[in-house]
Amino acid sequence: MTGFLGVPVRVRDEVFGNLYLTDRRGGFTPQDAELMSAFAIAAGLAIDNARRYAEARMRETWAAASAQVVAALLTASGDDAPTLLADELSERGGAERIAILVSAGGTAVRVAEIRGSGADAVPAGTVLPAERTLAAAVLEGGDTRATPGGRVEAPDALALAQGGMCGPVLFTALRKRGAPRAVIAAARRPGAPHFTPAEMRIAEDLAVRVSLAHALAEARDAQQRALLLEDRARIARDLHDHVVQQLYGAGLDLQAAADAATDDAARPLDSAVEAIDEAIAQIRTIVFALTPQNGRAPTLRRRVLDLTGSASRHLPQPVAVSFAGPIDLLAEGVLADELTASVRELLSNAVRHSGATVVTVAVGADDGRVSAEVSDDGRGLGDVTRRSGLENLRVRAERLGGRFELETGPTGTRARWTAPTGASERGSR
């Protein structure tokens, strides 16, 4: 090499590259240096304009995705946000795979939702330790980070990999009240361009918008729940103050008529009075279920209603529940815990194993004892030899001085769990 001319190509304050010329016949002149400098400036301007154009297009794409995601979040339930966010970003986010991650306790993270290429490699529910993914650090610190693609010894667990190569991954945090609560991981295919600082800023902007939309959706859900609770409380008051009183008055009139009538005429009147009493008991159960708890610890009645409500979702018709006696006054502490656990086990058997269509639960307190009876019209327990759950029910009852009785057959099962009301005190000792 007998001659050399080098000129840097600058894009704003950054040196993008260098132009080198060598071995010009007659050597390089000052005019050559000026021309090359002018050419380098023109090249830098062209590169800057191309970058700006690409960034503008990218911003437009991400802004459209952000608008769609935010609009969808604002019209959906707050509980559906991770699923909806993953669906929308996978369609519009410009990445081959989108994952939503949340804390799994400690420093580990859990994949809440994942969409796109290779989603089966890291399915929803997968727990990843902190050393396997940068998402854990982003969830802890909140800063947007990215991993490069290429040949990496230990690629990120959320990176797309093929033939020994992995693609870049962008991580940005979703916040709740200013603190990171989830992470969006956007992964590109191996060989794709790295995420630029501009893309990282755009992703942060999207995360801010999504976090705000999620907060607004949660606030709307809370307002709707408050309105629902208020409406339920009003219905409960109307039932208690008007319907129950009218039924009670009608029952007294019928009872008076039955007392003055002959035996033959009194029997249907007595039956009508019993039906009214049963209707009043059912309405009072409904009133209790509708009445908000206002932050108080759940009573035994409320706990049983919650259990039957959960079981009803898996049955053709809701579980019929009845209460008798002052169960909330007589069954407390250990006794209430054991009775609730027994009802949960019996309902689980009825739902999962019996094939029942009708299930009833009756809880009562009388003569110093509390009882819970669960009946169903299923196929019975058959000749099952391993009944550890039922044996636990018997042990629980006997430990408190009570009993567990079971009647089962091809037409249904009836299980009754009883314990003395003094078992609460014995259990606490």
GROMACS .gro file of C-alpha atoms in nm:
model
  429
    1MET     CA    1   0.000   0.000   0.000
    2THR     CA    2   0.163   0.319  -0.123
    3GLY     CA    3  -0.115   0.569  -0.043
    4PHE     CA    4  -0.398   0.590   0.210
    5LEU     CA    5  -0.697   0.819   0.276
    6GLY     CA    6  -0.943   0.752   0.561
    7VAL     CA    7  -1.259   0.947   0.647
    8PRO     CA    8  -1.507   0.872   0.931
    9VAL     CA    9  -1.878   0.849   0.851
   10ARG     CA   10  -2.065   1.020   1.134
   11VAL     CA   11  -2.433   0.989   1.214
   12ARG     CA   12  -2.497   1.280   1.448
   13ASP     CA   13  -2.236   1.234   1.724
   14GLU     CA   14  -2.182   0.865   1.650
   15VAL     CA   15  -1.915   0.721   1.425
   16PHE     CA   16  -2.109   0.481   1.208
   17GLY     CA   17  -1.803   0.359   1.016
   18ASN     CA   18  -1.500   0.465   0.812
   19LEU     CA   19  -1.428   0.505   0.440
   20TYR     CA   20  -1.078   0.396   0.331
   21LEU     CA   21  -0.912   0.460  -0.006
   22THR     CA   22  -0.565   0.332  -0.098
   23ASP     CA   23  -0.306   0.331  -0.380
   24ARG     CA   24  -0.431   0.622  -0.590
   25ARG     CA   25  -0.205   0.684  -0.890
   26GLY     CA   26  -0.021   1.005  -0.826
   27GLY     CA   27  -0.116   1.003  -0.455
   28PHE     CA   28  -0.400   1.174  -0.267
   29THR     CA   29  -0.440   1.552  -0.275
   30PRO     CA   30  -0.608   1.790  -0.026
   31GLN     CA   31  -0.893   1.818  -0.275
   32ASP     CA   32  -0.942   1.439  -0.252
   33ALA     CA   33  -0.967   1.467   0.125
   34GLU     CA   34  -1.228   1.743   0.094
   35LEU     CA   35  -1.434   1.544  -0.155
   36MET     CA   36  -1.423   1.232   0.062
   37SER     CA   37  -1.520   1.436   0.367
   38ALA     CA   38  -1.819   1.578   0.179
   39PHE     CA   39  -1.914   1.229   0.062
   40ALA     CA   40  -1.889   1.096   0.420
   41ILE     CA   41  -2.115   1.378   0.542
   42ALA     CA   42  -2.370   1.298   0.271
   43ALA     CA   43  -2.354   0.929   0.359
   44GLY     CA   44  -2.404   1.008   0.727
   45LEU     CA   45  -2.708   1.221   0.649
   46ALA     CA   46  -2.854   0.945   0.431
   47ILE     CA   47  -2.801   0.686   0.702
   48ASP     CA   48  -2.954   0.919   0.963
   49ASN     CA   49  -3.258   0.980   0.743
   50ALA     CA   50  -3.297   0.608   0.680
   51ARG     CA   51  -3.278   0.542   1.053
   52ARG     CA   52  -3.532   0.815   1.126
   53TYR     CA   53  -3.768   0.677   0.862
   54ALA     CA   54  -3.734   0.322   0.994
   55GLU     CA   55  -3.786   0.446   1.350
   56ALA     CA   56  -4.095   0.642   1.244
   57ARG     CA   57  -4.240   0.334   1.073
   58MET     CA   58  -4.157   0.126   1.379
   59ARG     CA   59  -4.318   0.382   1.610
   60GLU     CA   60  -4.626   0.382   1.390
   61THR     CA   61  -4.649   0.002   1.409
   62TRP     CA   62  -4.599  -0.007   1.785
   63ALA     CA   63  -4.837   0.285   1.838
   64ALA     CA   64  -5.108   0.100   1.645
   65ALA     CA   65  -5.041  -0.211   1.852
   66SER     CA   66  -5.046  -0.005   2.170
   67ALA     CA   67  -5.378   0.156   2.076
   68GLN     CA   68  -5.535  -0.182   2.000
   69VAL     CA   69  -5.405  -0.338   2.321
   70VAL     CA   70  -5.517  -0.046   2.538
   71ALA     CA   71  -5.862  -0.039   2.377
   72ALA     CA   72  -5.901  -0.413   2.430
   73LEU     CA   73  -5.787  -0.391   2.794
   74LEU     CA   74  -6.029  -0.109   2.868
   75THR     CA   75  -6.324  -0.318   2.749
   76ALA     CA   76  -6.218  -0.644   2.915
   77SER     CA   77  -6.203  -0.770   3.270
   78GLY     CA   78  -5.885  -0.699   3.466
   79ASP     CA   79  -5.845  -1.074   3.526
   80ASP     CA   80  -5.827  -1.136   3.150
   81ALA     CA   81  -5.546  -0.884   3.097
   82PRO     CA   82  -5.248  -1.128   3.062
   83THR     CA   83  -5.429  -1.345   2.806
   84LEU     CA   84  -5.558  -1.050   2.608
   85LEU     CA   85  -5.223  -0.872   2.617
   86ALA     CA   86  -5.038  -1.179   2.487
   87ASP     CA   87  -5.293  -1.227   2.207
   88GLU     CA   88  -5.284  -0.865   2.092
   89LEU     CA   89  -4.904  -0.824   2.105
   90SER     CA   90  -4.842  -1.152   1.923
   91GLU     CA   91  -5.054  -1.022   1.634
   92ARG     CA   92  -4.925  -0.663   1.624
   93GLY     CA   93  -4.603  -0.641   1.824
   94GLY     CA   94  -4.348  -0.722   1.554
   95ALA     CA   95  -4.193  -1.018   1.739
   96GLU     CA   96  -4.207  -1.391   1.667
   97ARG     CA   97  -4.295  -1.481   2.026
   98ILE     CA   98  -4.454  -1.288   2.313
   99ALA     CA   99  -4.454  -1.405   2.676
  100ILE     CA  100  -4.605  -1.249   2.989
  101LEU     CA  101  -4.418  -1.337   3.308
  102VAL     CA  102  -4.506  -1.285   3.675
  103SER     CA  103  -4.331  -1.358   4.001
  104ALA     CA  104  -4.319  -1.721   4.113
  105GLY     CA  105  -4.187  -1.641   4.460
  106GLY     CA  106  -3.833  -1.554   4.554
  107THR     CA  107  -3.630  -1.462   4.247
  108ALA     CA  108  -3.800  -1.706   4.008
  109VAL     CA  109  -4.056  -1.605   3.745
  110ARG     CA  110  -4.352  -1.795   3.602
  111VAL     CA  111  -4.477  -1.787   3.243
  112ALA     CA  112  -4.836  -1.663   3.272
  113GLU     CA  113  -4.911  -1.654   2.898
  114ILE     CA  114  -4.708  -1.721   2.584
  115ARG     CA  115  -4.792  -1.690   2.214
  116GLY     CA  116  -4.611  -1.733   1.887
  117SER     CA  117  -4.331  -1.946   1.744
  118GLY     CA  118  -4.202  -2.221   1.974
  119ALA     CA  119  -4.453  -2.148   2.249
  120ASP     CA  120  -4.461  -2.518   2.338
  121ALA     CA  121  -4.095  -2.504   2.440
  122VAL     CA  122  -4.180  -2.280   2.738
  123PRO     CA  123  -4.552  -2.345   2.803
  124ALA     CA  124  -4.766  -2.137   3.034
  125GLY     CA  125  -4.706  -2.233   3.396
  126THR     CA  126  -4.333  -2.295   3.350
  127VAL     CA  127  -4.127  -2.162   3.641
  128LEU     CA  128  -3.785  -2.022   3.544
  129PRO     CA  129  -3.509  -1.954   3.799
  130ALA     CA  130  -3.339  -1.615   3.790
  131GLU     CA  131  -3.018  -1.753   3.637
  132ARG     CA  132  -3.203  -1.877   3.328
  133THR     CA  133  -3.371  -1.555   3.216
  134LEU     CA  134  -3.316  -1.180   3.230
  135ALA     CA  135  -3.689  -1.140   3.301
  136ALA     CA  136  -3.622  -1.199   3.671
  137ALA     CA  137  -3.385  -0.902   3.691
  138VAL     CA  138  -3.630  -0.681   3.500
  139LEU     CA  139  -3.915  -0.784   3.732
  140GLU     CA  140  -3.702  -0.694   4.032
  141GLY     CA  141  -3.549  -0.368   3.906
  142GLY     CA  142  -3.802  -0.250   3.649
  143ASP     CA  143  -3.546  -0.138   3.386
  144THR     CA  144  -3.603  -0.235   3.024
  145ARG     CA  145  -3.328  -0.472   2.909
  146ALA     CA  146  -3.244  -0.676   2.599
  147THR     CA  147  -3.028  -0.979   2.526
  148PRO     CA  148  -2.832  -1.006   2.198
  149GLY     CA  149  -2.876  -1.283   1.948
  150GLY     CA  150  -2.610  -1.500   1.792
  151ARG     CA  151  -2.401  -1.785   1.927
  152VAL     CA  152  -2.435  -1.758   2.304
  153GLU     CA  153  -2.310  -2.023   2.544
  154ALA     CA  154  -2.612  -2.005   2.774
  155PRO     CA  155  -2.897  -1.836   2.584
  156ASP     CA  156  -3.189  -1.687   2.769
  157ALA     CA  157  -3.464  -1.943   2.835
  158LEU     CA  158  -3.713  -1.717   2.652
  159ALA     CA  159  -3.496  -1.673   2.339
  160LEU     CA  160  -3.582  -1.850   2.014
  161ALA     CA  161  -3.302  -2.091   1.924
  162GLN     CA  162  -3.219  -2.289   1.613
  163GLY     CA  163  -2.901  -2.458   1.490
  164GLY     CA  164  -2.689  -2.330   1.777
  165MET     CA  165  -2.804  -1.970   1.718
  166CYS     CA  166  -3.047  -1.771   1.931
  167GLY     CA  167  -3.245  -1.458   1.858
  168PRO     CA  168  -3.257  -1.133   2.058
  169VAL     CA  169  -3.512  -1.083   2.337
  170LEU     CA  170  -3.653  -0.758   2.473
  171PHE     CA  171  -3.783  -0.738   2.832
  172THR     CA  172  -3.994  -0.452   2.966
  173ALA     CA  173  -4.183  -0.426   3.294
  174LEU     CA  174  -4.554  -0.369   3.352
  175ARG     CA  175  -4.613  -0.171   3.669
  176LYS     CA  176  -4.884  -0.147   3.930
  177ARG     CA  177  -4.875   0.155   4.159
  178GLY     CA  178  -4.523   0.224   4.036
  179ALA     CA  179  -4.378  -0.118   4.121
  180PRO     CA  180  -4.300  -0.390   3.860
  181ARG     CA  181  -4.569  -0.659   3.865
  182ALA     CA  182  -4.517  -0.841   3.532
  183VAL     CA  183  -4.276  -0.853   3.239
  184ILE     CA  184  -4.336  -0.859   2.865
  185ALA     CA  185  -4.074  -1.067   2.680
  186ALA     CA  186  -4.061  -1.014   2.302
  187ALA     CA  187  -3.838  -1.263   2.118
  188ARG     CA  188  -3.716  -1.248   1.757
  189ARG     CA  189  -3.595  -1.534   1.542
  190PRO     CA  190  -3.225  -1.620   1.520
  191GLY     CA  191  -3.048  -1.389   1.276
  192ALA     CA  192  -3.298  -1.106   1.323
  193PRO     CA  193  -3.168  -0.754   1.408
  194HIS     CA  194  -3.100  -0.670   1.769
  195PHE     CA  195  -3.342  -0.446   1.955
  196THR     CA  196  -3.225  -0.088   1.921
  197PRO     CA  197  -3.236   0.180   2.194
  198ALA     CA  198  -3.524   0.340   2.002
  199GLU     CA  199  -3.721   0.014   2.015
  200MET     CA  200  -3.652  -0.018   2.385
  201ARG     CA  201  -3.791   0.333   2.441
  202ILE     CA  202  -4.098   0.249   2.234
  203ALA     CA  203  -4.150  -0.072   2.433
  204GLU     CA  204  -4.128   0.125   2.757
  205ASP     CA  205  -4.391   0.367   2.629
  206LEU     CA  206  -4.618   0.075   2.539
  207ALA     CA  207  -4.567  -0.077   2.884
  208VAL     CA  208  -4.666   0.251   3.049
  209ARG     CA  209  -4.983   0.272   2.840
  210VAL     CA  210  -5.072  -0.090   2.910
  211SER     CA  211  -5.009  -0.049   3.283
  212LEU     CA  212  -5.237   0.254   3.291
  213ALA     CA  213  -5.508   0.073   3.094
  214HIS     CA  214  -5.483  -0.225   3.329
  215ALA     CA  215  -5.517   0.004   3.632
  216LEU     CA  216  -5.824   0.169   3.477
  217ALA     CA  217  -5.975  -0.173   3.400
  218GLU     CA  218  -5.921  -0.286   3.759
  219ALA     CA  219  -6.076   0.037   3.888
  220ARG     CA  220  -6.377  -0.016   3.663
  221ASP     CA  221  -6.411  -0.378   3.786
  222ALA     CA  222  -6.394  -0.258   4.147
  223GLN     CA  223  -6.666  -0.001   4.079
  224GLN     CA  224  -6.886  -0.263   3.914
  225ARG     CA  225  -6.833  -0.500   4.207
  226ALA     CA  226  -6.928  -0.222   4.448
  227LEU     CA  227  -7.246  -0.154   4.252
  228LEU     CA  228  -7.324  -0.525   4.243
  229LEU     CA  229  -7.274  -0.558   4.619
  230GLU     CA  230  -7.492  -0.254   4.679
  231ASP     CA  231  -7.765  -0.403   4.460
  232ARG     CA  232  -7.737  -0.737   4.639
  233ALA     CA  233  -7.763  -0.563   4.976
  234ARG     CA  234  -8.079  -0.385   4.861
  235ILE     CA  235  -8.233  -0.713   4.741
  236ALA     CA  236  -8.140  -0.878   5.071
  237ARG     CA  237  -8.308  -0.596   5.269
  238ASP     CA  238  -8.623  -0.618   5.057
  239LEU     CA  239  -8.640  -0.996   5.101
  240HIS     CA  240  -8.589  -0.973   5.475
  241ASP     CA  241  -8.808  -0.672   5.547
  242HIS     CA  242  -9.100  -0.747   5.318
  243VAL     CA  243  -9.111  -1.098   5.172
  244VAL     CA  244  -9.018  -1.286   5.490
  245GLN     CA  245  -9.258  -1.079   5.700
  246GLN     CA  246  -9.545  -1.141   5.457
  247LEU     CA  247  -9.478  -1.515   5.453
  248TYR     CA  248  -9.450  -1.518   5.831
  249GLY     CA  249  -9.785  -1.339   5.864
  250ALA     CA  250  -9.949  -1.580   5.619
  251GLY     CA  251  -9.808  -1.874   5.816
  252LEU     CA  252  -9.955  -1.739   6.142
  253ASP     CA  253 -10.297  -1.701   5.979
  254LEU     CA  254 -10.282  -2.055   5.844
  255GLN     CA  255 -10.168  -2.189   6.180
  256ALA     CA  256 -10.460  -2.016   6.353
  257ALA     CA  257 -10.699  -2.160   6.097
  258ALA     CA  258 -10.550  -2.507   6.145
  259ASP     CA  259 -10.596  -2.486   6.524
  260ALA     CA  260 -10.965  -2.406   6.479
  261ALA     CA  261 -11.031  -2.666   6.208
  262THR     CA  262 -11.111  -3.037   6.227
  263ASP     CA  263 -10.833  -3.293   6.191
  264ASP     CA  264 -10.909  -3.362   5.825
  265ALA     CA  265 -10.912  -2.992   5.740
  266ALA     CA  266 -10.609  -2.912   5.957
  267ARG     CA  267 -10.370  -3.154   5.783
  268PRO     CA  268 -10.338  -2.962   5.454
  269LEU     CA  269 -10.312  -2.637   5.651
  270ASP     CA  270 -10.029  -2.780   5.860
  271SER     CA  271  -9.854  -2.890   5.541
  272ALA     CA  272  -9.889  -2.538   5.402
  273VAL     CA  273  -9.742  -2.393   5.723
  274GLU     CA  274  -9.443  -2.631   5.698
  275ALA     CA  275  -9.390  -2.531   5.334
  276ILE     CA  276  -9.395  -2.163   5.433
  277ASP     CA  277  -9.145  -2.228   5.714
  278GLU     CA  278  -8.914  -2.403   5.469
  279ALA     CA  279  -8.947  -2.116   5.220
  280ILE     CA  280  -8.862  -1.865   5.495
  281ALA     CA  281  -8.551  -2.068   5.586
  282GLN     CA  282  -8.442  -2.075   5.221
  283ILE     CA  283  -8.498  -1.701   5.180
  284ARG     CA  284  -8.294  -1.630   5.494
  285THR     CA  285  -8.011  -1.838   5.348
  286ILE     CA  286  -8.032  -1.635   5.028
  287VAL     CA  287  -8.038  -1.311   5.228
  288PHE     CA  288  -7.724  -1.415   5.412
  289ALA     CA  289  -7.550  -1.507   5.088
  290LEU     CA  290  -7.638  -1.169   4.936
  291THR     CA  291  -7.534  -0.962   5.237
  292PRO     CA  292  -7.177  -0.820   5.210
  293GLN     CA  293  -6.935  -0.916   5.489
  294ASN     CA  294  -6.767  -0.572   5.509
  295GLY     CA  295  -6.422  -0.712   5.585
  296ARG     CA  296  -6.529  -0.936   5.873
  297ALA     CA  297  -6.381  -1.284   5.912
  298PRO     CA  298  -6.601  -1.532   5.722
  299THR     CA  299  -6.850  -1.720   5.938
  300LEU     CA  300  -6.916  -2.093   5.910
  301ARG     CA  301  -7.231  -2.023   5.711
  302ARG     CA  302  -7.037  -1.804   5.466
  303ARG     CA  303  -6.761  -2.062   5.429
  304VAL     CA  304  -7.012  -2.336   5.348
  305LEU     CA  305  -7.187  -2.111   5.095
  306ASP     CA  306  -6.852  -2.038   4.928
  307LEU     CA  307  -6.777  -2.411   4.903
  308THR     CA  308  -7.117  -2.494   4.754
  309GLY     CA  309  -7.085  -2.205   4.511
  310SER     CA  310  -6.752  -2.339   4.384
  311ALA     CA  311  -6.890  -2.693   4.354
  312SER     CA  312  -7.200  -2.571   4.169
  313ARG     CA  313  -6.987  -2.460   3.874
  314HIS     CA  314  -6.909  -2.825   3.800
  315LEU     CA  315  -7.264  -2.961   3.832
  316PRO     CA  316  -7.569  -2.948   3.602
  317GLN     CA  317  -7.760  -2.752   3.868
  318PRO     CA  318  -7.655  -2.556   4.178
  319VAL     CA  319  -7.602  -2.732   4.510
  320ALA     CA  320  -7.910  -2.695   4.734
  321VAL     CA  321  -7.806  -2.561   5.077
  322SER     CA  322  -8.004  -2.540   5.400
  323PHE     CA  323  -7.912  -2.426   5.750
  324ALA     CA  324  -8.086  -2.494   6.081
  325GLY     CA  325  -8.011  -2.355   6.424
  326PRO     CA  326  -7.751  -2.103   6.544
  327ILE     CA  327  -7.458  -2.269   6.373
  328ASP     CA  328  -7.244  -1.953   6.367
  329LEU     CA  329  -7.277  -1.918   6.746
  330LEU     CA  330  -7.220  -2.284   6.834
  331ALA     CA  331  -6.959  -2.386   6.576
  332GLU     CA  332  -6.642  -2.179   6.606
  333GLY     CA  333  -6.266  -2.224   6.600
  334VAL     CA  334  -6.145  -2.580   6.549
  335LEU     CA  335  -6.496  -2.722   6.514
  336ALA     CA  336  -6.583  -2.477   6.235
  337ASP     CA  337  -6.253  -2.555   6.057
  338GLU     CA  338  -6.307  -2.931   6.077
  339LEU     CA  339  -6.669  -2.909   5.963
  340THR     CA  340  -6.571  -2.688   5.668
  341ALA     CA  341  -6.293  -2.928   5.568
  342SER     CA  342  -6.538  -3.219   5.588
  343VAL     CA  343  -6.795  -3.044   5.368
  344ARG     CA  344  -6.519  -2.964   5.117
  345GLU     CA  345  -6.411  -3.331   5.101
  346LEU     CA  346  -6.769  -3.458   5.064
  347LEU     CA  347  -6.851  -3.207   4.791
  348SER     CA  348  -6.530  -3.297   4.610
  349ASN     CA  349  -6.628  -3.666   4.612
  350ALA     CA  350  -6.976  -3.584   4.486
  351VAL     CA  351  -6.846  -3.367   4.202
  352ARG     CA  352  -6.545  -3.572   4.088
  353HIS     CA  353  -6.638  -3.934   4.151
  354SER     CA  354  -7.013  -3.986   4.181
  355GLY     CA  355  -7.140  -3.849   3.850
  356ALA     CA  356  -7.424  -3.682   4.041
  357THR     CA  357  -7.665  -3.428   3.896
  358VAL     CA  358  -7.834  -3.326   4.223
  359VAL     CA  359  -7.633  -3.251   4.538
  360THR     CA  360  -7.774  -3.117   4.866
  361VAL     CA  361  -7.597  -2.986   5.175
  362ALA     CA  362  -7.766  -2.948   5.513
  363VAL     CA  363  -7.585  -2.791   5.809
  364GLY     CA  364  -7.752  -2.770   6.148
  365ALA     CA  365  -7.696  -2.712   6.519
  366ASP     CA  366  -7.927  -2.875   6.775
  367ASP     CA  367  -7.910  -3.052   7.115
  368GLY     CA  368  -7.547  -2.961   7.170
  369ARG     CA  369  -7.428  -3.104   6.838
  370VAL     CA  370  -7.338  -2.961   6.498
  371SER     CA  371  -7.389  -3.168   6.184
  372ALA     CA  372  -7.322  -3.151   5.813
  373GLU     CA  373  -7.501  -3.383   5.572
  374VAL     CA  374  -7.416  -3.411   5.201
  375SER     CA  375  -7.639  -3.618   4.970
  376ASP     CA  376  -7.621  -3.685   4.598
  377ASP     CA  377  -7.798  -3.894   4.334
  378GLY     CA  378  -7.479  -4.036   4.184
  379ARG     CA  379  -7.367  -4.392   4.125
  380GLY     CA  380  -7.225  -4.440   4.473
  381LEU     CA  381  -6.874  -4.535   4.579
  382GLY     CA  382  -6.893  -4.894   4.460
  383ASP     CA  383  -6.623  -5.136   4.574
  384VAL     CA  384  -6.345  -4.878   4.600
  385THR     CA  385  -6.097  -5.006   4.857
  386ARG     CA  386  -5.880  -4.697   4.891
  387ARG     CA  387  -6.087  -4.434   5.071
  388SER     CA  388  -5.828  -4.234   5.255
  389GLY     CA  389  -6.036  -3.918   5.228
  390LEU     CA  390  -6.339  -4.081   5.392
  391GLU     CA  391  -6.118  -4.234   5.661
  392ASN     CA  392  -5.985  -3.888   5.738
  393LEU     CA  393  -6.342  -3.766   5.784
  394ARG     CA  394  -6.407  -4.042   6.037
  395VAL     CA  395  -6.084  -3.967   6.224
  396ARG     CA  396  -6.163  -3.595   6.235
  397ALA     CA  397  -6.508  -3.655   6.376
  398GLU     CA  398  -6.394  -3.907   6.638
  399ARG     CA  399  -6.107  -3.684   6.748
  400LEU     CA  400  -6.368  -3.422   6.840
  401GLY     CA  401  -6.598  -3.676   7.006
  402GLY     CA  402  -6.831  -3.705   6.704
  403ARG     CA  403  -6.923  -3.955   6.433
  404PHE     CA  404  -6.910  -3.999   6.059
  405GLU     CA  405  -7.182  -4.206   5.890
  406LEU     CA  406  -7.192  -4.309   5.525
  407GLU     CA  407  -7.468  -4.471   5.321
  408THR     CA  408  -7.385  -4.541   4.957
  409GLY     CA  409  -7.543  -4.737   4.677
  410PRO     CA  410  -7.602  -4.734   4.301
  411THR     CA  411  -7.874  -4.468   4.338
  412GLY     CA  412  -7.684  -4.220   4.551
  413THR     CA  413  -7.478  -4.144   4.861
  414ARG     CA  414  -7.562  -3.980   5.192
  415ALA     CA  415  -7.281  -3.879   5.428
  416ARG     CA  416  -7.337  -3.726   5.773
  417TRP     CA  417  -7.061  -3.569   5.988
  418THR     CA  418  -7.144  -3.470   6.347
  419ALA     CA  419  -6.953  -3.338   6.649
  420PRO     CA  420  -7.049  -3.191   6.988
  421THR     CA  421  -7.045  -2.813   7.014
  422GLY     CA  422  -6.796  -2.831   7.302
  423ALA     CA  423  -6.538  -2.966   7.058
  424SER     CA  424  -6.426  -2.611   6.979
  425GLU     CA  425  -6.296  -2.567   7.332
  426ARG     CA  426  -6.135  -2.910   7.346
  427GLY     CA  427  -5.970  -2.853   7.008
  428SER     CA  428  -5.824  -2.520   7.119
  429ARG     CA  429  -5.664  -2.682   7.421
   0.00000   0.00000   0.00000
